[in-house]
Coordinates of C-alpha atoms in Angstrom, one line a residue:
M1 CA -29.0 -65.4 -34.7
N2 CA -32.7 -66.0 -34.5
I3 CA -34.8 -63.3 -32.8
A4 CA -38.3 -62.8 -31.7
L5 CA -39.5 -59.2 -32.3
L6 CA -42.1 -58.0 -29.9
G7 CA -44.0 -55.2 -31.3
Y8 CA -44.7 -54.1 -34.9
G9 CA -45.4 -50.4 -34.2
V10 CA -43.1 -47.5 -35.4
V11 CA -39.8 -48.8 -34.1
G12 CA -40.6 -52.5 -34.5
G13 CA -41.6 -52.0 -37.8
G14 CA -38.3 -50.2 -38.5
V15 CA -36.2 -53.1 -37.0
Y16 CA -38.2 -55.6 -39.2
E17 CA -37.5 -53.6 -42.3
M18 CA -33.8 -53.5 -41.5
L19 CA -33.6 -57.1 -40.8
K20 CA -35.9 -58.8 -42.9
D21 CA -33.1 -59.6 -45.7
H22 CA -30.2 -59.8 -43.1
P23 CA -27.8 -62.5 -44.0
E24 CA -26.9 -63.3 -40.4
I25 CA -29.9 -62.2 -38.1
T26 CA -33.1 -63.8 -38.8
V27 CA -36.5 -62.5 -37.6
R28 CA -38.1 -65.8 -36.7
Y29 CA -41.3 -64.4 -35.2
V30 CA -43.0 -60.9 -34.8
L31 CA -45.4 -60.6 -32.1
D32 CA -48.4 -58.2 -32.5
R33 CA -52.1 -58.2 -31.4
E34 CA -53.1 -58.3 -35.1
R35 CA -52.2 -60.3 -38.0
H36 CA -50.1 -58.6 -40.7
E37 CA -50.3 -60.3 -44.2
E38 CA -46.9 -59.0 -45.1
L39 CA -45.4 -61.1 -42.1
G40 CA -46.7 -64.4 -43.3
E41 CA -45.8 -67.1 -40.9
R42 CA -43.5 -65.0 -38.9
G43 CA -46.4 -63.1 -37.5
I44 CA -47.8 -64.5 -34.1
T45 CA -50.2 -63.2 -31.4
D46 CA -49.2 -65.7 -28.8
Y47 CA -45.8 -65.0 -27.2
S48 CA -45.3 -68.5 -25.8
V49 CA -44.8 -69.7 -29.6
A50 CA -41.5 -67.6 -29.5
L51 CA -40.7 -68.4 -25.8
S52 CA -40.8 -72.2 -26.3
D53 CA -38.8 -72.2 -29.5
P54 CA -35.2 -73.4 -28.7
E55 CA -34.0 -71.9 -32.0
V56 CA -34.9 -68.3 -30.9
D57 CA -31.8 -67.1 -28.8
T58 CA -32.6 -63.4 -28.6
V59 CA -36.0 -61.5 -27.7
V60 CA -36.4 -57.7 -28.8
E61 CA -39.1 -56.1 -26.8
L62 CA -40.4 -52.9 -28.5
I63 CA -44.1 -52.9 -26.9
G64 CA -43.4 -50.2 -24.5
G65 CA -45.1 -49.7 -21.2
L66 CA -44.5 -51.9 -18.2
E67 CA -47.0 -54.8 -18.7
P68 CA -46.9 -57.2 -20.5
A69 CA -43.4 -56.0 -21.3
F70 CA -41.9 -56.7 -18.0
Q71 CA -43.3 -60.3 -17.9
Y72 CA -42.2 -61.0 -21.3
V73 CA -38.6 -59.8 -20.8
K74 CA -38.4 -61.7 -17.5
D75 CA -39.6 -64.9 -19.1
A76 CA -37.1 -64.6 -22.0
M77 CA -34.3 -64.2 -19.6
A78 CA -35.5 -67.0 -17.2
A79 CA -35.6 -69.3 -20.6
G80 CA -31.9 -68.3 -21.3
K81 CA -32.6 -65.9 -24.1
N82 CA -30.7 -62.6 -24.7
V83 CA -32.8 -59.3 -24.5
V84 CA -32.7 -56.2 -26.4
T85 CA -35.2 -53.2 -25.5
A86 CA -35.8 -49.6 -26.0
N87 CA -38.1 -49.3 -23.0
K88 CA -36.7 -46.9 -20.7
Y89 CA -39.8 -47.0 -18.6
L90 CA -39.4 -50.7 -17.9
L91 CA -35.7 -50.2 -17.2
A92 CA -36.1 -47.5 -14.9
M93 CA -38.8 -49.0 -13.0
H94 CA -37.3 -52.7 -12.7
Y95 CA -33.7 -51.7 -13.0
D96 CA -32.4 -54.1 -10.2
E97 CA -34.6 -56.9 -10.9
L98 CA -33.7 -57.0 -14.5
L99 CA -30.0 -56.6 -14.1
T100 CA -29.9 -59.2 -11.4
L101 CA -31.8 -61.8 -13.5
A102 CA -29.7 -61.1 -16.5
K103 CA -26.5 -61.6 -14.5
E104 CA -28.0 -64.9 -12.9
K105 CA -28.8 -66.3 -16.3
K106 CA -25.8 -65.1 -18.0
V107 CA -27.7 -63.6 -20.9
S108 CA -26.9 -60.3 -22.7
F109 CA -29.0 -57.6 -21.9
R110 CA -28.7 -54.2 -23.9
T111 CA -30.8 -51.1 -24.0
S112 CA -28.8 -48.6 -26.2
A113 CA -32.1 -47.3 -27.7
A114 CA -33.6 -46.5 -24.2
V115 CA -31.4 -43.2 -23.8
G116 CA -30.7 -41.0 -27.0
G117 CA -32.3 -43.0 -29.7
S118 CA -29.7 -43.2 -32.4
I119 CA -27.0 -41.6 -30.3
P120 CA -24.5 -44.4 -29.2
W121 CA -24.7 -43.1 -25.5
L122 CA -24.8 -46.1 -23.1
P123 CA -22.2 -48.1 -25.1
N124 CA -19.6 -45.3 -25.0
L125 CA -20.4 -44.4 -21.5
E126 CA -19.5 -48.1 -20.6
R127 CA -16.3 -47.7 -22.5
A128 CA -15.5 -44.4 -20.7
K129 CA -15.9 -45.9 -17.2
R130 CA -13.0 -48.4 -18.0
T131 CA -10.3 -45.7 -17.9
G132 CA -11.3 -43.4 -15.0
L133 CA -14.3 -41.9 -12.9
I134 CA -17.3 -40.3 -14.8
N135 CA -18.0 -37.1 -12.7
E136 CA -21.0 -35.9 -14.5
V137 CA -23.6 -37.0 -17.2
G138 CA -26.5 -35.2 -18.6
G139 CA -28.0 -33.2 -21.4
I140 CA -30.8 -32.6 -23.7
M141 CA -32.3 -36.0 -23.9
N142 CA -35.9 -35.7 -25.4
G143 CA -36.5 -34.8 -29.0
T144 CA -40.2 -33.6 -28.4
T145 CA -39.4 -31.0 -25.8
N146 CA -36.3 -29.7 -27.7
Y147 CA -38.5 -29.5 -30.9
I148 CA -41.2 -27.4 -28.9
L149 CA -38.6 -25.2 -27.2
D150 CA -36.6 -24.5 -30.4
S151 CA -39.7 -23.8 -32.6
M152 CA -40.9 -21.3 -29.8
T153 CA -37.3 -19.7 -29.6
R154 CA -37.0 -19.4 -33.5
N155 CA -40.6 -18.3 -34.4
G156 CA -42.1 -16.9 -31.3
Y157 CA -45.1 -19.3 -31.4
S158 CA -47.1 -20.2 -28.3
F159 CA -46.5 -23.5 -26.4
E160 CA -49.9 -24.7 -27.4
S161 CA -49.5 -24.2 -31.1
V162 CA -46.0 -25.8 -31.2
L163 CA -47.2 -28.8 -29.3
A164 CA -50.0 -29.2 -31.7
D165 CA -47.5 -29.1 -34.5
A166 CA -45.3 -31.8 -32.8
Q167 CA -48.2 -34.0 -32.3
R168 CA -49.2 -33.6 -36.0
L169 CA -45.5 -34.5 -37.1
G170 CA -45.6 -37.5 -34.7
Y171 CA -42.8 -36.0 -32.4
A172 CA -45.5 -35.8 -29.4
E173 CA -48.0 -38.6 -28.4
A174 CA -51.7 -37.7 -28.2
D175 CA -51.0 -37.6 -24.5
P176 CA -47.7 -35.6 -24.3
S177 CA -47.4 -35.8 -20.5
A178 CA -44.4 -38.0 -20.4
D179 CA -42.5 -35.6 -22.5
I180 CA -43.7 -32.2 -21.5
D181 CA -43.6 -32.9 -17.8
G182 CA -40.1 -34.2 -18.1
L183 CA -40.8 -38.0 -17.1
D184 CA -39.2 -39.2 -20.3
V185 CA -36.0 -37.3 -19.5
K186 CA -36.1 -38.2 -15.8
R187 CA -36.1 -42.0 -16.8
K188 CA -33.1 -41.3 -19.1
C189 CA -31.2 -39.3 -16.5
L190 CA -32.0 -42.1 -14.0
I191 CA -30.5 -44.9 -16.3
S192 CA -27.5 -42.7 -17.3
A193 CA -26.7 -42.0 -13.8
N194 CA -27.0 -45.6 -12.8
V195 CA -24.6 -46.6 -15.4
A196 CA -22.1 -43.8 -14.9
F197 CA -21.8 -44.2 -11.2
D198 CA -22.6 -47.9 -10.7
M199 CA -25.7 -47.3 -8.7
S200 CA -29.4 -47.7 -8.5
L201 CA -31.9 -44.8 -8.2
S202 CA -35.6 -44.9 -8.1
E203 CA -37.7 -42.5 -9.8
E204 CA -38.8 -40.9 -6.6
Q205 CA -35.3 -39.6 -5.9
L206 CA -35.1 -37.4 -8.8
P207 CA -36.8 -34.1 -8.7
V208 CA -38.3 -33.0 -12.1
F209 CA -40.0 -29.9 -13.6
G210 CA -41.0 -29.9 -17.3
I211 CA -42.0 -27.2 -19.7
R212 CA -45.9 -27.4 -19.6
T213 CA -46.2 -24.0 -18.2
V214 CA -43.6 -22.1 -20.4
T215 CA -45.1 -19.1 -22.5
A216 CA -43.9 -17.4 -25.5
E217 CA -43.2 -14.4 -23.3
D218 CA -40.8 -16.3 -21.2
I219 CA -39.1 -17.4 -24.4
A220 CA -38.9 -13.8 -25.8
C221 CA -37.6 -12.7 -22.2
F222 CA -34.8 -15.3 -22.3
K223 CA -33.9 -14.1 -25.9
E224 CA -33.8 -10.4 -24.7
H225 CA -31.1 -11.4 -22.1
G226 CA -29.1 -13.7 -24.4
Y227 CA -30.3 -17.1 -23.3
V228 CA -32.0 -20.2 -24.8
C229 CA -34.1 -22.5 -22.8
K230 CA -33.7 -26.3 -22.8
L231 CA -35.0 -29.1 -20.8
Y232 CA -31.9 -30.5 -19.2
A233 CA -31.0 -33.5 -17.1
T234 CA -28.0 -33.3 -14.7
A235 CA -26.2 -36.1 -12.5
L236 CA -23.2 -35.3 -10.7
R237 CA -20.5 -37.0 -8.5
L238 CA -20.0 -34.8 -5.6
P239 CA -17.3 -35.0 -3.0
E240 CA -17.2 -37.5 -0.2
G241 CA -18.9 -40.2 -2.3
E242 CA -22.3 -38.2 -2.7
Y243 CA -24.2 -37.8 -5.9
S244 CA -26.8 -35.0 -7.1
A245 CA -29.4 -35.6 -10.0
F246 CA -32.4 -33.4 -11.0
V247 CA -34.1 -32.6 -14.4
E248 CA -35.3 -28.9 -15.1
P249 CA -35.6 -26.3 -17.8
T250 CA -32.2 -24.6 -18.0
L251 CA -31.2 -21.4 -19.6
F252 CA -27.8 -21.6 -21.7
P253 CA -26.1 -18.7 -23.3
A254 CA -27.2 -18.2 -26.9
G255 CA -23.7 -19.0 -28.2
S256 CA -23.2 -22.3 -26.3
L257 CA -23.3 -25.8 -27.9
E258 CA -26.6 -26.6 -25.9
A259 CA -28.3 -23.5 -27.1
S260 CA -27.8 -24.4 -30.8
V261 CA -29.2 -27.9 -30.6
P262 CA -32.2 -27.8 -33.3
A263 CA -35.5 -29.6 -33.8
N264 CA -35.8 -33.1 -32.3
Y265 CA -32.2 -33.5 -31.8
N266 CA -30.4 -34.6 -28.6
L267 CA -27.0 -33.6 -27.0
I268 CA -25.7 -35.8 -24.3
S269 CA -22.5 -35.5 -22.3
Y270 CA -20.2 -37.1 -19.7
L271 CA -17.5 -35.4 -17.8
S272 CA -14.6 -38.0 -17.5
E273 CA -11.6 -38.0 -15.0
Y274 CA -9.1 -37.9 -17.8
A275 CA -11.1 -37.5 -21.2
G276 CA -12.7 -34.3 -20.1
R277 CA -16.2 -33.6 -21.4
Q278 CA -17.3 -35.8 -24.3
S279 CA -20.6 -35.0 -26.1
Y280 CA -22.7 -37.0 -28.3
Y281 CA -25.2 -35.5 -30.9
G282 CA -28.0 -36.9 -32.8
E283 CA -31.8 -37.7 -33.4
G284 CA -33.3 -38.8 -30.1
A285 CA -36.3 -40.4 -31.5
G286 CA -37.9 -41.7 -34.8
R287 CA -38.5 -44.8 -36.6
Y288 CA -35.0 -45.6 -38.1
P289 CA -32.8 -43.8 -35.9
T290 CA -34.1 -45.7 -32.9
A291 CA -34.3 -49.0 -34.9
N292 CA -30.7 -48.4 -36.0
A293 CA -29.6 -48.5 -32.2
V294 CA -31.6 -51.9 -31.6
V295 CA -29.9 -53.4 -34.6
E296 CA -26.6 -52.4 -33.5
D297 CA -27.2 -54.1 -30.1
L298 CA -28.1 -57.3 -31.9
I299 CA -25.1 -57.1 -33.9
D300 CA -22.9 -56.6 -30.8
I301 CA -24.5 -59.8 -29.1
K302 CA -24.1 -61.7 -32.2
E303 CA -20.4 -61.1 -31.8
G304 CA -20.2 -62.2 -28.2
Y305 CA -21.7 -62.2 -24.8
K306 CA -22.7 -58.5 -23.9
P307 CA -23.8 -58.1 -20.3
F308 CA -25.4 -54.9 -19.3
Y309 CA -23.4 -51.7 -19.2
S310 CA -22.8 -51.9 -15.4
K311 CA -21.4 -54.9 -13.7
E312 CA -22.4 -53.7 -10.1
W313 CA -25.3 -51.5 -8.7
A314 CA -26.4 -50.5 -5.4
P315 CA -29.1 -48.2 -4.0
T316 CA -27.6 -44.6 -3.3
P317 CA -29.0 -41.6 -1.7
I318 CA -29.3 -38.4 -3.8
N319 CA -28.0 -35.1 -2.4
N320 CA -29.5 -31.9 -4.1
V321 CA -28.4 -29.4 -1.3
E322 CA -24.7 -29.2 -2.3
V323 CA -25.2 -27.6 -5.9
K324 CA -26.2 -24.1 -6.4
H325 CA -27.1 -21.7 -9.2
R326 CA -29.4 -18.9 -10.0
Y327 CA -33.0 -19.4 -11.4
Y328 CA -35.5 -17.4 -13.4
V329 CA -38.8 -17.7 -11.8
R330 CA -42.2 -16.4 -13.1
Y331 CA -45.1 -16.6 -10.6
L332 CA -48.1 -14.6 -9.7
V333 CA -48.7 -15.3 -5.8
D334 CA -46.1 -13.8 -3.5
T335 CA -44.6 -16.3 -0.9
W336 CA -42.1 -16.2 1.9
F337 CA -39.4 -18.1 0.0
M338 CA -39.2 -15.4 -2.8
D339 CA -39.1 -12.6 -0.4
G340 CA -35.6 -13.7 0.7
V341 CA -33.8 -14.9 -2.6
V342 CA -34.9 -12.5 -5.4
E343 CA -31.8 -10.8 -6.8
E344 CA -33.2 -8.8 -10.1
R345 CA -36.3 -8.6 -12.3
W346 CA -36.6 -9.9 -15.8
E347 CA -39.7 -8.6 -17.4
N348 CA -42.5 -10.9 -15.9
G349 CA -40.1 -12.9 -13.9
M350 CA -37.4 -12.8 -11.1
I351 CA -33.9 -13.9 -11.1
T352 CA -33.0 -15.6 -7.8
K353 CA -29.7 -15.8 -5.9
A354 CA -27.8 -18.9 -6.1
I355 CA -29.9 -21.6 -4.3
T356 CA -30.0 -25.3 -4.4
P357 CA -32.2 -27.5 -6.7
A358 CA -33.6 -29.0 -3.6
E359 CA -34.9 -25.6 -2.5
M360 CA -36.1 -24.5 -5.8
H361 CA -38.1 -27.9 -6.2
Y362 CA -39.4 -27.8 -2.6
W363 CA -40.7 -24.2 -3.1
Y364 CA -42.3 -25.0 -6.5
N365 CA -44.2 -28.1 -5.0
E366 CA -45.5 -25.9 -2.2
A367 CA -46.3 -22.9 -4.2
K368 CA -48.1 -24.6 -7.4
Q369 CA -51.0 -25.5 -5.2
N370 CA -52.0 -21.7 -5.3
D371 CA -50.1 -20.8 -8.5
P372 CA -50.3 -23.8 -11.0
D373 CA -48.8 -21.7 -13.9
I374 CA -45.4 -21.0 -12.2
F375 CA -42.5 -21.7 -14.7
F376 CA -38.8 -21.7 -13.5
A377 CA -35.4 -22.5 -15.3
A378 CA -32.0 -22.7 -13.9
L379 CA -29.3 -20.5 -15.2
R380 CA -25.9 -21.7 -16.6
A381 CA -23.1 -19.5 -17.3

């Protein structure tokens, strides 16, 4: 197998280190904007060099972002080359087009590192579908936010101080918006739901609320009441062929499996018709954990044709009015909505009666105009 590696950053460098002396997978080219002396003749700055080389059978996209990554991946598939990527943004935004092109060109398209980092999530989700329906997928899918919430819970630190620490350690970007506002988790939830339920969702269909406004006082309140906060993704199969999907902070009992997930680790689960609940745990990010998932994809392709994890996909509406649970809500400005749903008080916040995610997210999007520091979290038994 001869590959062209696009990107020589944190993950790309890890893939190169793992493969530079591999006996059966040859890194023929490494594309980067700058020349790197250690790459020698392998290093290129012009993608057309790799694209036009008939010896290159697989392209590994680790540039990130939408462009030029999207064009590079499309060009690779059009040229009959297999593609491996860790780019969940690319996959979420161009799901239909990429799957359709890969199917038409009969090339392998694997994206295991896009959801869960080192966790073998998508390949096992693909396997699980073969024996019965998947009725639920979800979990803790972002290492940065889990590190922040875990540090706040264990040490009582403020959100701002822990975020700065996460940036110093390399867990969070200089602009952490995609993580702390839940966009990264939304994309991973979307991809997981698409694979689990053989459908095609758009980002606009999934309501999301992140952890930007959580405070040390909120976390202390949760501990006092026996709960731990996690940013959690949920996608459910509902009766009558409908589906629900959303991302929001969620409170789990202190003794639960989810509550115990530490640092930058992830815990992702599915609920299968026959196998019950199966959970996968591991580091959700990092140089070598993510690179390892990329290399595993390459080995799978080397052993035979590997199409995407779903053979079919179709646009599907989302119904978030059938699921109900209680919420913790901390707000300053009274509104008509809260007057009718408050069940009890927790320190600076309120606990609502059981309401739907659709109602909660609708109220938040309306109320945040006057109260931007609102924080809410769903309660799980």
